[in-house]
CSV table of C-alpha atoms in Angstrom, one decimal:
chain,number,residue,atom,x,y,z
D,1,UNK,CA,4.9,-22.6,3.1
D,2,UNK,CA,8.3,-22.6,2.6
D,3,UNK,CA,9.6,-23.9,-0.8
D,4,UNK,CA,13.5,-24.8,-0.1
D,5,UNK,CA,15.8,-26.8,-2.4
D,6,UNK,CA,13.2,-28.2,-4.7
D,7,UNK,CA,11.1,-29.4,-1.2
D,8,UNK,CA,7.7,-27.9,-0.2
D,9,UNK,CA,7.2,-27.4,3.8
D,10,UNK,CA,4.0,-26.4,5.3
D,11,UNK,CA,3.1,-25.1,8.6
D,12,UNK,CA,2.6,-27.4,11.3
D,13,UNK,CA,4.9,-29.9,10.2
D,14,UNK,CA,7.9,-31.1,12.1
D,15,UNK,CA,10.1,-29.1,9.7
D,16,UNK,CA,8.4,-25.7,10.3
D,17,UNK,CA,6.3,-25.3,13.4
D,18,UNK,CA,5.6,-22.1,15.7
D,19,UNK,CA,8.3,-21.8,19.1
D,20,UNK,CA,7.0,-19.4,20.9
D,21,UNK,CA,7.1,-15.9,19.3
D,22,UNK,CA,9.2,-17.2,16.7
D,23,UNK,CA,9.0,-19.3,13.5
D,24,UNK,CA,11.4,-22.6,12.9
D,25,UNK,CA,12.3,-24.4,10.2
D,26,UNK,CA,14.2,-27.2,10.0
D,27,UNK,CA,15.4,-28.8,6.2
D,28,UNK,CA,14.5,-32.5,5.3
D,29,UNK,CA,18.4,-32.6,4.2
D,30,UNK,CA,21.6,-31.4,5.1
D,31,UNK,CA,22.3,-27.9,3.9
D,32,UNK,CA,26.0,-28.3,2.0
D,33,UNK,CA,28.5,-25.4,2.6
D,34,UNK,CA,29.8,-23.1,0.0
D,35,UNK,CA,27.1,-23.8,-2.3
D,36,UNK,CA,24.1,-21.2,-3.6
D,37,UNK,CA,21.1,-22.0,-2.4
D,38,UNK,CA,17.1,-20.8,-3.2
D,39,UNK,CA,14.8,-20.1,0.2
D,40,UNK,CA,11.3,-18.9,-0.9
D,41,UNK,CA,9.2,-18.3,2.3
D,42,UNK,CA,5.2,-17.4,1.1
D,43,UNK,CA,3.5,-16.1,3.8
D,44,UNK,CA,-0.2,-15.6,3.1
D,45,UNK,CA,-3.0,-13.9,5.3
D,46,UNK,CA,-6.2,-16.4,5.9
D,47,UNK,CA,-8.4,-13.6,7.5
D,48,UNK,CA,-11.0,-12.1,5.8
D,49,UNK,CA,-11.5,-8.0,6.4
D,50,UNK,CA,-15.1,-5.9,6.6
């Protein structure tokens, strides 16, 4: 999940999907210039161990 400007994305969506060995993410909105911006990217592990 990435949590950008107030917006949730999850994977699998149009806005982040896999592209071969790399991960892309695409905003919902235009990202304005010369402005501060928050990117939280939570990457979680779904496999379970011994």
């Amino acid at each position: 999940m990435i949590n950008f400007d107030g917006e949730q994305y999850f994977y699998g969506s149009e806005n982040l999907k896999r592209n071969g060995n790399y991960l892309t993410f695409y905003p919902g909105k235009r990202i304005p210039v010369n402005e501060n911006m928050d990117l939280k990217i939570l990457i979680t592990d779904k496999q379970s161990y011994g």
